[in-house]
Tab-separated table of C-alpha atoms in Angstrom:
chain	number	residue	atom	x	y	z
A	61	MET	CA	55.102	47.427	149.504
A	62	ALA	CA	55.740	44.840	146.605
A	63	SER	CA	57.532	47.165	144.615
A	64	THR	CA	60.093	47.996	147.593
A	65	ILE	CA	60.653	43.926	147.983
A	66	ALA	CA	61.327	44.308	144.072
A	67	SER	CA	63.677	46.982	144.256
A	68	ARG	CA	65.834	45.658	147.192
A	69	ARG	CA	65.853	42.128	145.359
A	70	LEU	CA	67.077	44.021	141.992
A	71	PHE	CA	69.601	46.095	143.642
A	72	HIS	CA	70.923	43.296	145.453
A	73	GLU	CA	71.123	41.068	142.076
A	74	TYR	CA	72.761	44.070	140.488
A	75	LYS	CA	75.575	44.147	142.999
A	76	LEU	CA	76.138	40.270	142.840
A	77	LEU	CA	76.153	40.988	138.942
A	78	THR	CA	78.573	43.619	139.313
A	79	SER	CA	81.126	42.111	141.817
A	80	GLN	CA	81.149	38.502	140.162
A	81	PRO	CA	80.190	39.199	136.631
A	82	PRO	CA	79.648	36.102	134.509
A	83	ASP	CA	82.171	35.818	131.724
A	84	GLY	CA	80.732	37.902	128.694
A	85	ILE	CA	77.947	39.587	130.399
A	86	THR	CA	77.514	43.271	131.830
A	87	ALA	CA	74.238	44.221	133.220
A	88	GLY	CA	72.519	46.702	135.335
A	89	PRO	CA	69.799	49.468	135.507
A	90	VAL	CA	70.123	52.178	132.608
A	91	SER	CA	69.648	54.537	135.294
A	92	GLU	CA	69.254	53.771	139.108
A	93	ASP	CA	66.617	56.201	139.373
A	94	ASP	CA	64.434	53.340	137.655
A	95	ILE	CA	65.507	49.999	138.959
A	96	PHE	CA	62.906	48.327	136.972
A	97	LEU	CA	64.486	48.860	133.790
A	98	TRP	CA	67.945	47.152	132.779
A	99	GLU	CA	70.107	47.098	129.942
A	100	ALA	CA	72.486	44.242	129.478
A	101	LEU	CA	75.281	43.378	127.023
A	102	ILE	CA	75.843	39.807	126.073
A	103	GLN	CA	78.658	38.616	124.028
A	104	GLY	CA	78.287	35.766	121.612
A	105	PRO	CA	79.305	32.339	122.809
A	106	ASP	CA	82.509	31.239	121.049
A	107	GLY	CA	82.412	28.585	118.515
A	108	THR	CA	78.968	29.702	117.196
A	109	PRO	CA	78.142	32.272	114.491
A	110	PHE	CA	77.353	34.858	117.056
A	111	GLU	CA	81.179	34.396	118.427
A	112	GLY	CA	82.958	37.897	118.626
A	113	GLY	CA	79.412	39.990	118.883
A	114	ILE	CA	77.822	42.220	121.380
A	115	PHE	CA	74.226	41.998	121.781
A	116	PRO	CA	72.603	44.763	123.918
A	117	ALA	CA	69.274	44.060	125.444
A	118	GLU	CA	66.853	45.592	127.522
A	119	LEU	CA	65.143	44.178	130.722
A	120	LYS	CA	61.892	45.374	132.036
A	121	PHE	CA	61.007	44.264	135.371
A	122	PRO	CA	57.226	43.865	136.800
A	123	LYS	CA	56.661	45.661	139.983
A	124	ASP	CA	56.033	42.095	141.548
A	125	TYR	CA	59.629	40.920	140.471
A	126	PRO	CA	60.548	38.245	141.223
A	127	LEU	CA	57.067	36.571	141.674
A	128	ASN	CA	57.028	37.466	137.779
A	129	PRO	CA	59.728	37.315	135.333
A	130	PRO	CA	60.997	40.504	133.385
A	131	SER	CA	60.775	40.531	129.787
A	132	MET	CA	63.807	40.818	127.676
A	133	ARG	CA	64.261	42.531	124.111
A	134	PHE	CA	67.348	42.514	122.120
A	135	LEU	CA	68.139	46.392	120.917
A	136	SER	CA	70.126	45.478	117.833
A	137	GLU	CA	69.260	43.099	115.268
A	138	VAL	CA	69.318	39.242	116.251
A	139	TRP	CA	68.826	36.761	113.698
A	140	HIS	CA	67.703	34.174	115.789
A	141	PRO	CA	64.916	31.043	115.761
A	142	ASN	CA	63.851	32.328	119.352
A	143	VAL	CA	63.993	36.008	119.003
A	144	TYR	CA	61.144	37.446	117.539
A	145	PRO	CA	61.745	40.048	114.675
A	146	THR	CA	61.009	42.743	117.032
A	147	GLY	CA	64.099	41.641	119.252
A	148	LEU	CA	61.709	39.928	121.967
A	149	VAL	CA	63.188	36.883	123.295
A	150	CYS	CA	61.259	33.812	123.850
A	151	ILE	CA	62.712	31.472	126.266
A	152	SER	CA	61.214	28.977	128.735
A	153	ILE	CA	62.734	31.072	131.803
A	154	LEU	CA	60.951	34.372	131.022
A	155	HIS	CA	57.536	32.556	131.068
A	156	ALA	CA	55.764	32.543	134.329
A	157	PRO	CA	54.519	29.094	135.528
A	158	GLY	CA	51.356	28.254	134.167
A	159	ASP	CA	51.943	30.699	130.851
A	160	ASP	CA	52.359	28.110	128.389
A	161	PRO	CA	49.049	26.677	126.450
A	162	ASN	CA	50.952	24.848	124.482
A	163	HIS	CA	52.971	22.586	127.109
A	164	TYR	CA	56.006	22.889	125.453
A	165	GLU	CA	57.961	23.674	128.399
A	166	LYS	CA	58.419	21.759	131.758
A	167	ALA	CA	57.577	23.976	134.649
A	168	SER	CA	61.334	23.531	136.214
A	169	GLU	CA	62.248	25.417	133.257
A	170	ARG	CA	60.229	28.558	133.671
A	171	TRP	CA	60.410	31.365	135.772
A	172	SER	CA	60.051	31.096	139.473
A	173	PRO	CA	61.372	33.519	142.079
A	174	ILE	CA	64.418	31.037	142.869
A	175	GLN	CA	65.854	32.102	139.286
A	176	SER	CA	67.905	35.320	138.689
A	177	VAL	CA	68.755	37.871	136.241
A	178	GLU	CA	72.079	36.089	135.852
A	179	LYS	CA	70.097	32.664	135.190
A	180	ILE	CA	68.057	34.526	132.480
A	181	LEU	CA	71.291	36.186	130.755
A	182	ILE	CA	73.016	32.641	130.759
A	183	SER	CA	70.134	31.011	129.266
A	184	VAL	CA	69.900	33.499	126.755
A	185	MET	CA	73.778	32.999	126.105
A	186	SER	CA	72.849	29.244	125.728
A	187	MET	CA	70.098	29.887	123.544
A	188	LEU	CA	72.214	31.589	120.836
A	189	ALA	CA	74.594	28.742	120.945
A	190	GLU	CA	71.645	26.153	120.961
A	191	PRO	CA	68.605	27.404	119.354
A	192	ASN	CA	65.368	25.536	120.313
A	193	ASP	CA	63.495	24.194	117.276
A	194	GLU	CA	60.274	23.510	118.972
A	195	SER	CA	58.713	26.793	119.315
A	196	PRO	CA	60.191	29.278	116.808
A	197	ALA	CA	59.700	33.100	117.392
A	198	ASN	CA	61.321	34.032	114.184
A	199	ILE	CA	59.715	31.479	111.621
A	200	GLU	CA	61.970	32.759	108.680
A	201	ALA	CA	65.186	32.361	110.796
A	202	ALA	CA	63.793	29.034	112.268
A	203	LYS	CA	63.456	27.962	108.289
A	204	MET	CA	66.855	28.932	107.654
A	205	TRP	CA	68.511	27.603	110.622
A	206	ARG	CA	67.165	24.144	109.907
A	207	GLU	CA	67.245	24.102	106.119
A	208	ARG	CA	70.293	26.528	105.000
A	209	ARG	CA	72.764	26.298	108.202
A	210	GLY	CA	75.482	27.902	105.989
A	211	GLU	CA	73.359	30.897	105.152
A	212	PHE	CA	71.944	31.249	108.421
A	213	GLU	CA	75.710	31.413	110.005
A	214	ARG	CA	76.436	34.089	107.268
A	215	VAL	CA	73.901	36.141	108.027
A	216	VAL	CA	74.618	36.277	111.532
A	217	ARG	CA	78.140	36.710	111.132
A	218	GLU	CA	77.162	39.789	109.052
A	219	GLY	CA	75.106	41.230	111.644
A	220	VAL	CA	77.686	41.012	114.254
A	221	ARG	CA	80.060	42.904	111.897
A	222	ARG	CA	77.581	45.480	110.867
A	223	SER	CA	76.681	45.835	114.562
A	224	LEU	CA	80.642	46.472	115.591
A	225	GLY	CA	80.934	49.039	112.975
A	226	VAL	CA	83.363	47.010	111.126
A	227	ARG	CA	82.679	46.638	107.184
B	142	MET	CA	57.445	54.941	142.059
B	143	SER	CA	53.995	54.616	142.660
B	144	GLU	CA	53.006	57.214	139.836
B	145	GLN	CA	54.543	55.010	137.604
B	146	GLN	CA	52.626	51.965	138.973
B	147	GLN	CA	49.435	54.379	138.204
B	148	THR	CA	50.351	55.826	135.055
B	149	LEU	CA	51.076	52.092	134.050
B	150	SER	CA	47.635	50.785	134.645
B	151	ILE	CA	45.769	53.290	132.873
B	152	PRO	CA	46.637	51.805	129.423
B	153	SER	CA	46.018	48.340	130.629
B	154	LEU	CA	42.621	49.665	131.961
B	155	LEU	CA	41.922	51.112	128.479
B	156	LEU	CA	42.932	48.000	126.862
B	157	LEU	CA	40.185	45.949	129.185
B	158	ALA	CA	37.545	48.544	128.511
B	159	ALA	CA	38.113	48.350	124.734
B	160	PHE	CA	38.346	44.464	124.650
B	161	THR	CA	35.049	44.589	126.877
B	162	ALA	CA	33.309	46.887	124.325
B	163	LEU	CA	34.584	44.678	121.363
B	164	THR	CA	33.043	41.575	122.859
B	165	ILE	CA	29.699	43.080	123.708
B	166	ARG	CA	29.818	44.376	120.164
B	167	TYR	CA	30.730	41.120	118.556
B	168	PHE	CA	28.024	39.398	120.568
B	169	PHE	CA	25.051	41.741	120.291
B	170	PHE	CA	25.632	43.171	116.859
B	171	THR	CA	26.876	40.523	114.487
B	172	LYS	CA	24.417	39.146	112.141
B	173	PRO	CA	23.239	35.990	113.385
B	174	SER	CA	23.084	34.614	109.745
B	175	ALA	CA	26.893	35.070	109.444
B	176	THR	CA	27.503	32.716	112.290
B	177	THR	CA	24.857	30.044	112.002
B	178	HIS	CA	26.056	28.152	108.735
B	179	ARG	CA	29.589	27.573	110.530
B	180	SER	CA	30.205	24.261	112.469
B	181	ASN	CA	31.054	26.188	115.477
B	182	PRO	CA	29.215	29.063	115.996
B	183	ARG	CA	31.604	30.383	118.529
B	184	THR	CA	33.398	33.821	118.072
B	185	ALA	CA	36.908	34.268	118.390
B	186	ASN	CA	37.795	35.938	121.798
B	187	PRO	CA	39.515	39.257	120.964
B	188	ALA	CA	42.180	38.423	123.466
B	189	ASP	CA	42.754	35.143	121.868
B	190	VAL	CA	43.269	36.860	118.697
B	191	GLU	CA	45.466	39.769	120.196
B	192	GLN	CA	47.634	36.862	121.586
B	193	VAL	CA	48.328	35.350	118.219
B	194	ALA	CA	48.805	38.750	116.655
B	195	THR	CA	51.548	39.601	118.964
B	196	MET	CA	53.305	36.394	118.344
B	197	PHE	CA	52.901	36.574	114.444
B	198	PRO	CA	52.390	40.183	113.512
B	199	GLN	CA	52.810	39.101	109.964
B	200	ILE	CA	49.386	37.266	109.931
B	201	SER	CA	46.336	39.496	109.482
B	202	ARG	CA	43.824	39.786	112.241
B	203	ARG	CA	40.960	38.780	109.701
B	204	GLU	CA	42.695	35.454	109.108
B	205	ILE	CA	43.509	34.776	112.713
B	206	ILE	CA	39.587	35.633	113.737
B	207	TRP	CA	38.870	33.243	110.581
B	208	ASP	CA	41.070	30.594	111.864
B	209	LEU	CA	39.944	30.758	115.647
B	210	GLN	CA	36.360	30.471	114.591
B	211	GLN	CA	36.851	27.575	112.584
B	212	ASN	CA	38.635	25.607	115.301
B	213	GLY	CA	36.393	26.302	118.252
B	214	GLY	CA	38.733	29.238	119.504
B	215	SER	CA	41.952	27.312	119.900
B	216	VAL	CA	44.841	29.721	120.071
B	217	ALA	CA	47.000	26.297	120.376
B	218	ALA	CA	45.484	25.035	117.291
B	219	THR	CA	46.228	28.202	115.396
B	220	THR	CA	49.592	28.646	116.309
B	221	GLU	CA	50.331	25.247	115.588
B	222	ARG	CA	48.937	25.644	111.907
B	223	ILE	CA	50.914	29.052	111.688
B	224	LEU	CA	54.072	27.250	112.709
B	225	ALA	CA	53.657	24.357	110.488
B	226	ARG	CA	52.560	25.985	107.192
B	227	GLY	CA	53.930	29.563	107.641
B	228	GLY	CA	50.447	31.189	107.381
B	229	LEU	CA	46.716	30.345	107.382
B	230	ASP	CA	44.211	30.064	104.906
B	231	ALA	CA	42.650	32.986	103.474
B	232	PRO	CA	39.197	33.389	104.523
B	233	PRO	CA	36.100	33.738	102.390
B	234	PRO	CA	35.877	37.330	101.281
B	235	SER	CA	32.518	37.688	102.725
B	236	PHE	CA	33.859	37.119	105.929
B	237	GLN	CA	34.510	40.702	107.641
B	238	PRO	CA	35.122	40.454	111.022
B	239	PRO	CA	34.853	43.403	113.218
B	240	ILE	CA	38.475	44.005	113.090
B	241	PRO	CA	39.714	45.471	116.514
B	242	ALA	CA	39.689	49.042	116.549
B	243	SER	CA	41.874	48.308	119.588
B	244	VAL	CA	44.525	47.633	117.410
B	245	THR	CA	45.909	51.379	117.908
B	246	PRO	CA	45.696	51.138	121.762
B	247	ASN	CA	47.026	47.784	122.099
B	248	THR	CA	50.190	48.947	119.691
B	249	ALA	CA	50.822	51.742	122.341
B	250	GLY	CA	50.261	49.520	125.192
B	251	THR	CA	52.954	46.986	124.095
B	252	SER	CA	54.877	49.494	122.420
B	253	SER	CA	58.300	48.015	123.322
B	254	GLY	CA	57.159	44.632	121.658
B	255	GLN	CA	56.062	46.342	118.583
B	256	MET	CA	59.034	48.684	118.124
B	257	LYS	CA	61.609	47.347	115.534
B	258	PRO	CA	65.199	46.959	117.240
B	259	ALA	CA	67.290	49.995	116.282
B	260	GLN	CA	69.528	49.468	113.290
B	261	VAL	CA	72.441	51.991	114.793
B	262	ASP	CA	75.740	50.089	115.027
B	263	LEU	CA	76.898	49.789	118.778
B	264	ILE	CA	79.474	52.277	118.036
B	265	THR	CA	77.028	54.928	117.338
B	266	ARG	CA	74.525	53.639	119.926
B	267	TYR	CA	76.688	54.043	123.031
B	268	ASN	CA	78.857	57.006	121.319
B	269	LEU	CA	82.144	55.546	121.120
B	270	GLY	CA	83.392	56.891	118.217
B	271	SER	CA	85.910	59.021	119.634
B	272	LYS	CA	86.978	56.189	121.482
B	273	ILE	CA	87.904	53.915	118.710
B	274	SER	CA	91.472	53.764	117.762
B	275	SER	CA	92.316	54.053	114.150
B	276	PRO	CA	92.240	50.395	112.752
B	277	SER	CA	95.867	50.587	111.280
B	278	SER	CA	97.693	51.990	114.106
B	279	THR	CA	98.116	50.783	117.635
B	280	PRO	CA	95.204	48.467	118.021
B	281	SER	CA	95.942	46.440	120.954
B	282	GLU	CA	96.787	48.938	123.529
B	283	GLY	CA	95.134	51.711	125.419
B	284	ILE	CA	91.781	50.417	126.392
B	285	GLY	CA	92.901	46.731	125.910
B	286	GLY	CA	95.285	47.021	128.637
B	287	GLN	CA	92.783	47.614	131.292
B	288	GLY	CA	90.006	45.476	129.832
B	289	GLY	CA	91.190	42.430	130.979
B	290	SER	CA	92.237	43.216	134.391
B	291	GLN	CA	90.011	43.149	137.504
B	292	THR	CA	89.458	46.569	138.142
B	293	GLN	CA	87.115	47.881	140.942
B	294	THR	CA	83.399	47.353	139.704
B	295	TRP	CA	81.242	48.251	142.517
B	296	SER	CA	81.269	51.505	144.548
B	297	ASN	CA	78.875	52.580	147.229
B	298	ASN	CA	78.575	55.710	145.543
B	299	LYS	CA	75.468	55.898	142.993
B	300	ASN	CA	77.038	58.095	140.550
B	301	GLU	CA	80.554	56.205	140.677
B	302	ARG	CA	78.593	52.877	140.323
B	303	GLN	CA	76.847	54.419	137.128
B	304	ALA	CA	80.129	55.510	135.802
B	305	LEU	CA	81.760	52.022	136.546
B	306	LEU	CA	78.867	50.210	134.706
B	307	GLN	CA	79.273	52.677	131.829
B	308	LYS	CA	82.785	52.193	131.456
B	309	ARG	CA	82.480	48.322	131.701
B	310	ARG	CA	80.154	48.603	128.908
B	311	GLU	CA	82.199	50.363	126.538
B	312	GLU	CA	85.286	48.191	127.289
B	313	MET	CA	83.174	45.410	126.221
B	314	ILE	CA	82.067	46.644	122.879
B	315	LEU	CA	85.212	48.253	122.363
B	316	ASN	CA	87.332	44.928	123.031
B	317	ALA	CA	84.909	43.001	120.882
B	318	ARG	CA	85.619	45.512	117.946
B	319	ARG	CA	89.223	45.222	118.415
B	320	LYS	CA	89.098	41.515	118.177
B	321	LEU	CA	87.136	41.614	115.406
B	322	GLU	CA	89.234	44.136	113.450
B	323	GLU	CA	92.293	41.967	114.081
B	324	LYS	CA	90.587	38.905	112.984
B	325	GLU	CA	89.795	40.351	109.627
B	326	ARG	CA	93.115	41.741	109.052
B	327	ARG	CA	94.875	38.170	109.796
B	328	ARG	CA	92.280	36.827	106.886
B	329	PRO	CA	94.031	36.799	103.644
């Protein structure tokens, strides 16, 4: 029963995201046979080293969505303080309320059923533009971002070129 | 869909069983002498160990267990320490905790988290090799022409929808590539 609610809601969100796609975002189920697995493309925000890049990510929704948030994992390399080396994205909106043992995040920033896939993707886009230094997921990237910004930006730009097959 | 739910719950059940078994083993089969000399005799909770290990795959479980035991089992404190210092103290050589044998089932359970992102470029990944216009000739026409315009995006037919989504993905990537190529060319 719960999964019917989840599929309906996901289908509805898919339709909205497709009819009125936010700038720089394309998202939908990999195949409608499994509405719980999505693939999204996020464009790197302008004015950042991620500019011009396209970053594919996979979203896995729990069967009790929207009670619990999906997990999101970049499928290409993303050198960023808040993205684990495995690609897993670590931002507050993907954390269920009461999930944060470190109390870094306010409850209002975390997942709740009034959030949406669109809000997640937009949050991830702003995360690319403005890393959160407080709880880094990639310590090396966080260190470089903090201490050697020029090198950080160069690494990111090279990644963008490589991912688009431009040498 | 219910079938899938079933298969999903089996690995998590196995995991739970593994953790329980480990906890029991930990409490009943560790030599008491190994724990008594510590200021805090609490053993690290395997779930906490896994939580930290998932966050920091580069840190060995032995170090995590040692640190958790030293600070009384606080995941927050261990996390804090790793973040602040980039690592943990090496435990004394005599400290040989039962490193979870569950490491294997666990990696299977969170396989998506453990997998490294593929290092293939987007052109290969989305099979767009044939759709790339050769960089030197007519870069801006073709796909670019339709790319900006608001064409139909939603269809009531499932297959059509799938095809439209696929097309939007491809256009987004090809557009980005074309822009980047143009930028590269403008550079002296």
